[in-house]
CSV table of C-alpha atoms in Angstrom, one decimal:
chain,number,residue,atom,x,y,z
A,1,MET,CA,-43.3,15.6,91.7
A,2,ILE,CA,-41.9,13.3,93.7
A,3,ASP,CA,-38.8,12.8,91.5
A,4,ARG,CA,-38.1,16.8,90.7
A,5,LEU,CA,-39.3,16.7,94.9
A,6,LEU,CA,-35.9,14.3,94.9
A,7,GLY,CA,-33.7,15.8,92.4
A,8,ARG,CA,-33.8,12.6,90.0
A,9,ALA,CA,-35.7,14.9,87.3
A,10,GLU,CA,-32.4,16.2,86.8
A,11,LEU,CA,-30.1,13.1,87.2
A,12,LYS,CA,-32.6,10.5,84.9
A,13,GLU,CA,-32.3,13.5,81.6
A,14,ARG,CA,-28.5,13.3,82.7
A,15,ILE,CA,-28.6,9.8,82.3
A,16,ALA,CA,-30.7,10.7,79.5
A,17,GLU,CA,-27.6,12.8,77.6
A,18,LEU,CA,-25.0,10.6,79.1
A,19,GLU,CA,-26.5,7.3,76.9
A,20,GLU,CA,-27.5,9.2,74.4
A,21,GLU,CA,-23.4,10.4,74.4
A,22,LYS,CA,-22.5,7.0,74.6
A,23,ARG,CA,-24.6,5.8,71.8
A,24,HIS,CA,-23.1,8.5,69.9
A,25,LEU,CA,-19.0,7.9,71.1
A,26,GLU,CA,-20.5,3.6,70.6
A,27,ARG,CA,-21.9,4.9,66.9
A,28,ARG,CA,-18.8,6.8,65.6
A,29,ALA,CA,-16.4,4.1,67.8
A,30,GLU,CA,-17.5,1.7,65.7
A,31,ALA,CA,-16.9,4.2,61.9
A,32,GLU,CA,-14.1,4.5,62.9
A,33,GLU,CA,-13.5,0.8,63.5
A,34,GLU,CA,-15.0,-0.3,59.7
A,35,ARG,CA,-12.5,2.6,58.3
A,36,ARG,CA,-9.8,0.9,59.6
A,37,SER,CA,-10.3,-2.1,58.7
A,38,ASP,CA,-11.4,-0.6,55.1
A,39,ALA,CA,-7.8,1.3,54.7
A,40,VAL,CA,-6.6,-2.3,56.3
A,41,ALA,CA,-7.8,-3.6,53.5
A,42,ASP,CA,-7.6,-0.8,51.1
A,43,ARG,CA,-3.3,-1.4,52.1
A,44,GLN,CA,-3.5,-5.1,51.1
A,45,ARG,CA,-5.3,-4.6,48.2
A,46,ALA,CA,-2.4,-2.0,46.9
A,47,GLU,CA,0.3,-3.9,48.0
A,48,GLU,CA,-0.8,-7.1,46.4
A,49,ARG,CA,-1.6,-4.7,43.1
A,50,VAL,CA,2.7,-3.6,43.5
A,51,ASN,CA,3.9,-6.9,44.1
A,52,GLU,CA,1.6,-8.0,40.6
A,53,LEU,CA,3.4,-5.1,39.4
A,54,GLU,CA,6.4,-5.6,40.6
A,55,HIS,CA,6.9,-9.6,38.8
A,56,ARG,CA,5.0,-7.5,35.3
A,57,ILE,CA,7.1,-5.5,35.6
A,58,GLU,CA,10.0,-8.1,35.9
A,59,SER,CA,8.7,-10.5,33.1
A,60,LEU,CA,8.7,-7.1,31.2
A,61,GLU,CA,12.4,-6.4,32.1
A,62,GLU,CA,13.4,-10.3,31.1
A,63,ARG,CA,11.8,-10.0,27.6
A,64,LEU,CA,13.4,-7.1,27.1
A,65,SER,CA,17.0,-8.0,27.9
A,66,ARG,CA,15.7,-11.8,25.8
A,67,ALA,CA,14.8,-9.0,22.9
A,68,GLU,CA,17.5,-7.0,23.0
A,69,GLY,CA,20.1,-9.5,22.9
A,70,GLU,CA,17.9,-11.2,19.8
A,71,GLU,CA,18.1,-7.6,18.0
A,72,ALA,CA,22.2,-7.8,18.9
A,73,SER,CA,22.5,-10.8,17.2
A,74,VAL,CA,20.4,-10.1,14.3
A,75,GLU,CA,22.2,-7.5,11.5
A,76,PHE,CA,22.9,-7.0,7.3
A,77,ARG,CA,24.4,-9.0,6.1
A,78,ARG,CA,25.9,-6.1,3.8
A,79,VAL,CA,24.9,-3.0,3.6
A,80,SER,CA,26.0,-0.6,0.2
A,81,ASP,CA,24.6,2.5,-2.1
A,82,ALA,CA,24.4,1.4,-6.1
A,83,ARG,CA,23.6,3.3,-8.6
A,84,GLY,CA,23.6,4.4,-12.3
A,85,PRO,CA,25.5,1.1,-13.8
A,86,ARG,CA,26.0,-0.7,-10.9
A,87,LEU,CA,22.1,-0.3,-9.8
A,88,SER,CA,21.1,-1.7,-13.0
A,89,ASP,CA,23.8,-4.5,-13.0
A,90,ILE,CA,21.9,-6.0,-9.5
A,91,LEU,CA,18.6,-5.3,-10.3
A,92,ASP,CA,18.9,-7.5,-13.8
A,93,ARG,CA,20.6,-10.5,-10.9
A,94,PHE,CA,17.5,-10.3,-9.2
A,95,ARG,CA,15.4,-10.5,-12.4
A,96,ALA,CA,17.2,-13.7,-14.0
A,97,VAL,CA,16.2,-15.5,-11.2
A,98,GLU,CA,13.1,-17.2,-12.2
A,99,SER,CA,10.9,-20.2,-10.3
A,100,ASP,CA,9.5,-23.2,-11.8
A,101,ASP,CA,6.8,-22.4,-8.3
A,102,PRO,CA,5.1,-20.3,-9.5
A,103,GLU,CA,4.4,-19.1,-6.0
A,104,GLY,CA,8.7,-19.4,-5.2
A,105,LEU,CA,9.5,-16.0,-5.4
A,106,LEU,CA,8.4,-12.4,-2.9
A,107,THR,CA,8.3,-9.3,-3.6
A,108,ALA,CA,5.9,-6.8,-1.2
A,109,PHE,CA,7.0,-3.1,-1.2
A,110,VAL,CA,7.1,-1.9,2.6
A,111,PRO,CA,6.2,1.7,2.8
A,112,SER,CA,7.6,2.6,6.3
A,113,ASP,CA,8.3,0.2,9.9
A,114,ASP,CA,4.5,-0.4,10.5
A,115,ALA,CA,3.6,-1.6,7.4
A,116,VAL,CA,4.9,-4.8,7.1
A,117,PRO,CA,2.5,-7.2,5.6
A,118,THR,CA,1.9,-11.1,7.1
A,119,SER,CA,3.6,-12.8,4.0
A,120,VAL,CA,6.4,-10.7,4.7
A,121,SER,CA,6.5,-11.1,8.5
A,122,GLU,CA,6.0,-14.5,8.5
A,123,TRP,CA,8.1,-16.1,5.9
A,124,PHE,CA,11.1,-13.5,7.8
A,125,GLY,CA,10.7,-14.7,10.5
A,126,ASP,CA,13.3,-12.8,13.3
A,127,ARG,CA,14.4,-10.9,10.7
A,128,THR,CA,11.6,-9.0,9.8
A,129,ARG,CA,12.9,-5.9,11.9
A,130,LEU,CA,15.4,-6.0,9.5
A,131,VAL,CA,12.7,-5.2,6.7
A,132,ARG,CA,11.7,-2.1,9.1
A,133,ARG,CA,15.0,-0.6,9.8
A,134,ALA,CA,15.1,-1.1,5.4
A,135,ALA,CA,11.7,0.5,5.2
A,136,PRO,CA,11.2,2.2,2.7
A,137,ALA,CA,12.4,-0.9,0.6
A,138,VAL,CA,11.1,-3.2,-1.4
A,139,VAL,CA,12.0,-6.1,0.0
A,140,LEU,CA,13.2,-9.7,-2.5
A,141,ALA,CA,12.9,-13.2,-0.6
A,142,ASP,CA,12.7,-17.3,-2.4
A,143,ASP,CA,11.2,-19.9,-0.7
A,144,SER,CA,14.6,-21.6,-0.4
A,145,GLY,CA,16.7,-19.0,1.3
A,146,ALA,CA,18.8,-18.3,-1.0
A,147,VAL,CA,17.4,-14.4,-1.8
A,148,SER,CA,17.1,-11.8,0.8
A,149,ALA,CA,17.5,-8.5,0.2
A,150,ALA,CA,15.3,-5.3,0.9
A,151,ILE,CA,16.2,-2.5,-1.7
A,152,ALA,CA,15.0,1.6,-0.6
A,153,PRO,CA,13.4,2.7,-4.6
A,154,PRO,CA,13.6,6.3,-5.0
A,155,ILE,CA,10.3,6.3,-6.7
A,156,GLU,CA,8.3,4.4,-4.3
A,157,PRO,CA,5.2,1.9,-5.3
A,158,GLU,CA,2.1,1.7,-4.3
A,159,PRO,CA,2.5,-0.8,-1.1
A,160,PHE,CA,2.1,-4.1,-2.7
A,161,ASP,CA,3.2,-8.0,-1.6
A,162,ARG,CA,3.1,-10.8,-4.0
A,163,TRP,CA,4.3,-14.6,-4.7
A,164,ALA,CA,5.0,-15.1,-7.9
A,165,ASP,CA,7.5,-16.7,-9.8
A,166,ALA,CA,9.4,-14.1,-11.1
A,167,PHE,CA,10.7,-10.7,-8.9
A,168,ARG,CA,8.8,-7.8,-9.8
A,169,LEU,CA,10.8,-4.4,-10.5
A,170,GLU,CA,10.0,-2.4,-11.8
A,171,ALA,CA,12.9,0.2,-14.3
A,172,ALA,CA,10.5,3.4,-13.2
A,173,TRP,CA,11.5,2.9,-9.4
A,174,PHE,CA,14.4,3.0,-9.3
A,175,ARG,CA,16.1,4.4,-12.7
A,176,PRO,CA,14.7,7.6,-14.8
A,177,THR,CA,12.9,6.3,-17.1
A,178,GLY,CA,11.1,8.5,-20.1
A,179,ARG,CA,10.6,12.2,-19.7
A,180,PHE,CA,10.1,14.2,-16.6
A,181,ALA,CA,11.1,17.3,-14.7
A,182,PHE,CA,13.8,17.7,-11.6
A,183,ALA,CA,13.9,20.3,-9.2
A,184,VAL,CA,16.0,21.4,-7.0
A,185,VAL,CA,13.8,24.0,-4.1
A,186,ARG,CA,15.7,26.1,-1.4
A,187,SER,CA,14.9,28.7,0.3
A,188,ASP,CA,17.3,31.4,-1.6
A,189,THR,CA,18.2,28.4,-4.7
A,190,PHE,CA,15.6,27.0,-7.1
A,191,ALA,CA,17.3,24.8,-10.5
A,192,LEU,CA,15.4,22.6,-13.0
A,193,GLY,CA,16.6,20.3,-15.6
A,194,THR,CA,13.8,18.3,-18.0
A,195,TYR,CA,15.4,14.9,-19.1
A,196,GLU,CA,15.2,12.3,-20.9
A,197,GLY,CA,16.7,9.5,-19.2
A,198,ARG,CA,19.6,10.2,-17.6
A,199,GLU,CA,20.1,12.9,-20.4
A,200,ARG,CA,19.3,17.1,-19.6
A,201,VAL,CA,17.9,18.7,-22.5
A,202,ALA,CA,16.9,21.8,-20.5
A,203,PHE,CA,17.6,23.8,-17.4
A,204,GLU,CA,16.4,26.7,-15.6
A,205,GLY,CA,17.7,28.2,-12.5
A,206,PHE,CA,18.1,30.7,-10.3
A,207,THR,CA,19.3,32.3,-6.6
A,208,SER,CA,17.2,34.9,-4.6
A,209,ASP,CA,19.0,37.9,-2.0
A,210,VAL,CA,17.8,36.0,1.2
A,211,LYS,CA,19.5,37.9,4.2
A,212,GLU,CA,21.0,35.4,6.2
A,213,ALA,CA,19.3,34.9,9.4
A,214,HIS,CA,19.5,37.8,12.5
A,215,SER,CA,19.9,37.2,16.0
A,216,LYS,CA,20.5,41.0,17.6
A,217,GLY,CA,16.8,40.2,19.1
A,218,GLY,CA,14.4,42.9,19.7
A,219,PHE,CA,12.6,44.9,17.6
A,220,SER,CA,15.4,44.9,14.6
A,221,GLN,CA,15.6,41.5,14.7
A,222,GLY,CA,11.2,41.7,14.1
A,223,ARG,CA,12.0,43.9,11.2
A,224,PHE,CA,15.0,41.6,9.1
A,225,GLU,CA,12.6,38.2,10.0
A,226,ARG,CA,9.9,40.0,8.3
A,227,ARG,CA,11.3,41.2,5.3
A,228,ARG,CA,13.6,38.2,4.8
A,229,GLU,CA,10.4,35.3,5.3
A,230,GLY,CA,9.0,38.3,2.6
A,231,GLN,CA,11.8,37.4,0.9
A,232,ILE,CA,12.0,33.4,1.1
A,233,ASP,CA,8.2,33.9,-0.3
A,234,ASP,CA,9.3,36.2,-3.0
A,235,HIS,CA,11.4,33.0,-4.3
A,236,LEU,CA,9.4,30.9,-3.4
A,237,LYS,CA,6.8,32.6,-5.6
A,238,LYS,CA,8.6,32.7,-8.7
A,239,ALA,CA,10.1,28.6,-8.3
A,240,ASN,CA,6.0,27.9,-8.3
A,241,ARG,CA,5.6,30.1,-11.6
A,242,GLU,CA,8.4,28.3,-13.3
A,243,LEU,CA,7.2,25.1,-12.1
A,244,ALA,CA,3.5,25.2,-12.4
A,245,ALA,CA,4.6,26.6,-15.7
A,246,VAL,CA,6.1,22.7,-16.7
A,247,ALA,CA,3.8,20.9,-15.0
A,248,ASP,CA,1.1,22.1,-17.3
A,249,ALA,CA,3.3,21.7,-21.2
A,250,ASP,CA,1.5,18.5,-20.8
A,251,ASP,CA,5.4,17.3,-22.2
A,252,VAL,CA,6.5,15.0,-19.3
A,253,ASP,CA,5.9,12.4,-17.4
A,254,ARG,CA,6.1,13.7,-13.6
A,255,VAL,CA,7.8,15.8,-11.6
A,256,ILE,CA,10.7,15.2,-9.4
A,257,ALA,CA,11.0,18.3,-6.3
A,258,VAL,CA,13.5,17.9,-3.9
A,259,GLY,CA,15.0,20.5,-0.7
A,260,GLU,CA,14.8,22.0,2.0
A,261,ARG,CA,12.0,20.6,4.3
A,262,SER,CA,10.0,23.8,4.5
A,263,ALA,CA,10.8,25.1,1.1
A,264,LEU,CA,8.6,22.3,-0.3
A,265,GLY,CA,6.3,22.7,1.6
A,266,GLU,CA,5.1,24.9,-0.3
A,267,VAL,CA,6.1,23.9,-3.3
A,268,ARG,CA,4.5,20.5,-3.1
A,269,GLU,CA,1.6,20.6,-5.1
A,270,ARG,CA,3.2,20.9,-8.0
A,271,ALA,CA,5.1,18.5,-7.7
A,272,ASP,CA,4.0,14.5,-7.9
A,273,VAL,CA,7.4,13.5,-5.6
A,274,THR,CA,9.8,15.3,-2.8
A,275,ASP,CA,12.5,14.0,-1.2
A,276,VAL,CA,14.5,15.8,1.0
A,277,SER,CA,18.2,17.5,-0.6
A,278,ASP,CA,20.9,18.8,0.7
A,279,ALA,CA,22.1,19.8,-2.3
A,280,THR,CA,24.0,23.5,-1.7
A,281,GLY,CA,25.7,25.7,-4.4
A,282,LYS,CA,24.9,27.3,-7.5
A,283,PRO,CA,21.9,26.0,-9.2
A,284,LYS,CA,23.6,23.8,-11.2
A,285,ALA,CA,25.4,22.1,-9.4
A,286,ALA,CA,22.9,21.8,-7.1
A,287,LEU,CA,21.0,19.9,-9.7
A,288,GLU,CA,23.6,17.8,-10.3
A,289,ASP,CA,24.3,16.9,-7.1
A,290,ALA,CA,21.0,16.7,-5.6
A,291,PHE,CA,19.3,13.7,-9.5
A,292,ARG,CA,22.7,11.8,-8.5
A,293,ASP,CA,21.8,11.1,-4.8
A,294,PHE,CA,17.8,11.1,-5.3
A,295,TRP,CA,18.7,7.8,-7.7
A,296,THR,CA,21.1,6.2,-5.3
A,297,ALA,CA,19.5,2.6,-3.9
A,298,ARG,CA,19.9,2.0,-0.6
A,299,VAL,CA,20.2,-2.1,-0.8
A,300,HIS,CA,20.3,-4.7,2.1
A,301,ALA,CA,21.9,-8.2,1.9
A,302,ILE,CA,18.9,-9.6,4.3
């Protein structure tokens, strides 16, 4: 009563409000201080991480520089292509190498640069990068270091690696053997030969009228492209029938098809082996060029 009469009640209420506001401001100040402290800590951690990453980058750059220097210093001693009698001579030389040690000679087929057997990487060490560059290849080495080579075979065997007293070099990987069919498949050209070894004993071939690529644009181009695709489809269906006939005849050991990558995709099921080839021209000429190129092996001296 007296407080109200003297106006002290309002003052007390105002003091209470101000004290509450003060406490609120103090809590906000404390929270802000904590946020600033956290921000400083976060910044310090970020700076430490940046410094750590900079050190790692410098370390990796040094390793890369060393690796590039080593890469530049490791090269093939010789790279050459061989076919026919020349390739046969090279293979015979390797086959003539023998070892008294039953595990003195290493042979391995490396199908790709990321599939190097441990036996190969352990033996070749820094030169393993050359093996990767040569892959797919049959790799040869002996425990004296006298032989060190990789040969890219026309017919790829299943991956293997072994130490033995002789190199494993099967003729069927490198040379035309037995009776087989060999075909060139392009979007407008088809050629098929039946071979006994290197001798062609039968031939079939044809070309199809396929429109050249159209570049006018618009509706006309779309109609033109559909017509062209239809012509290519008809051509490849005919090629497929020819390959199916020879594959189903059971008088050939295998079917090899080479040609345009897009065309090969349509006949892949009919072939045991496929490979890209840029052989062009009339069917018989394209077949001869593709056959010669396919049975060429690249020889790397490591």
